[in-house]
Tab-separated table of C-alpha atoms in Angstrom:
chain	number	residue	atom	x	y	z
A	1	MET	CA	-83.873	18.707	97.676
A	2	ALA	CA	-86.886	16.417	97.877
A	3	LEU	CA	-88.383	15.714	101.247
A	4	ASP	CA	-89.816	12.473	102.151
A	5	TYR	CA	-91.904	14.116	104.952
A	6	LYS	CA	-92.809	17.634	104.347
A	7	TYR	CA	-94.628	18.710	107.561
A	8	ASP	CA	-92.748	19.477	110.743
A	9	THR	CA	-95.406	18.761	113.367
A	10	GLN	CA	-94.891	19.944	117.010
A	11	LEU	CA	-97.292	20.112	119.873
A	12	LEU	CA	-97.748	19.664	123.583
A	13	ILE	CA	-100.012	17.274	125.392
A	14	GLU	CA	-101.200	18.036	128.925
A	15	GLY	CA	-102.892	15.376	130.958
A	16	ASN	CA	-102.715	12.688	133.650
A	17	GLY	CA	-101.301	9.239	132.928
A	18	LEU	CA	-99.307	10.341	129.923
A	19	ASP	CA	-97.004	7.486	128.739
A	20	GLU	CA	-94.225	8.640	126.467
A	21	ASP	CA	-93.228	5.070	125.803
A	22	ASN	CA	-96.660	3.982	124.554
A	23	ILE	CA	-96.978	7.230	122.483
A	24	ARG	CA	-93.538	6.683	120.859
A	25	ALA	CA	-94.389	3.010	120.075
A	26	HIS	CA	-97.724	4.040	118.490
A	27	PHE	CA	-95.869	6.570	116.235
A	28	THR	CA	-93.347	4.071	115.009
A	29	SER	CA	-95.950	1.384	114.498
A	30	ASN	CA	-98.756	3.423	112.873
A	31	PHE	CA	-97.394	6.544	111.316
A	32	ASP	CA	-95.074	7.219	108.434
A	33	GLY	CA	-92.450	9.834	109.362
A	34	ASP	CA	-89.147	10.597	110.695
A	35	CYS	CA	-87.318	12.707	113.317
A	36	LEU	CA	-89.591	11.536	116.152
A	37	LEU	CA	-89.064	13.218	119.596
A	38	VAL	CA	-91.385	12.473	122.654
A	39	VAL	CA	-90.222	14.052	125.729
A	40	ARG	CA	-92.159	14.051	129.034
A	41	ASP	CA	-92.171	16.103	132.358
A	42	GLU	CA	-94.766	15.761	135.090
A	43	ASN	CA	-97.856	16.784	133.249
A	44	LEU	CA	-96.759	17.467	129.656
A	45	ILE	CA	-95.490	15.620	126.801
A	46	LYS	CA	-93.749	17.436	123.827
A	47	VAL	CA	-94.064	15.681	120.444
A	48	HIS	CA	-91.920	16.628	117.393
A	49	TYR	CA	-92.478	14.602	114.205
A	50	HIS	CA	-91.956	14.977	110.423
A	51	THR	CA	-94.966	13.462	108.491
A	52	ASN	CA	-97.092	13.876	105.355
A	53	GLU	CA	-100.341	13.574	107.537
A	54	PRO	CA	-100.079	15.910	110.553
A	55	TRP	CA	-103.842	15.572	111.010
A	56	GLN	CA	-103.454	11.951	112.072
A	57	VAL	CA	-100.761	12.966	114.621
A	58	LEU	CA	-103.217	15.707	116.089
A	59	LYS	CA	-105.995	13.202	116.253
A	60	TYR	CA	-103.936	10.534	118.018
A	61	CYS	CA	-102.443	13.079	120.472
A	62	ALA	CA	-105.737	14.526	121.345
A	63	SER	CA	-106.869	11.008	122.660
A	64	TRP	CA	-104.201	11.433	125.456
A	65	GLY	CA	-105.321	14.814	126.723
A	66	GLU	CA	-105.309	18.602	126.030
A	67	VAL	CA	-103.317	19.570	122.867
A	68	PHE	CA	-101.952	22.901	122.584
A	69	ASP	CA	-98.879	25.015	121.194
A	70	ILE	CA	-99.492	23.222	117.863
A	71	VAL	CA	-96.997	24.156	115.073
A	72	ILE	CA	-97.156	22.664	111.595
A	73	GLU	CA	-94.647	24.074	109.126
A	74	ASN	CA	-94.462	22.894	105.455
A	75	MET	CA	-90.724	22.333	105.194
A	76	ALA	CA	-90.929	21.962	101.314
A	77	LYS	CA	-92.341	25.496	101.024
A	78	GLN	CA	-89.665	26.823	103.407
A	79	ALA	CA	-86.999	25.108	101.271
A	80	GLN	CA	-88.515	26.793	98.051
A	81	THR	CA	-88.056	30.293	99.587
A	82	MET	CA	-84.400	29.799	100.362
């Protein structure tokens, strides 16, 4: 099975003034990928995204605040081991 986007990228952003709608819009307009999830509570946003360029996701998210709990998994490698 070939994957269009091989990196499952997940992270949390902590900061003030976080705007999930702007973040979601930026992803859909500027990044190639799928399975986007952007969920917010008072001071955190969780981002989940499948992409081939996770470093672009990290760079953009860091512009919003502190980025932590970063998980980047190569789904193509995982599929090979099954």
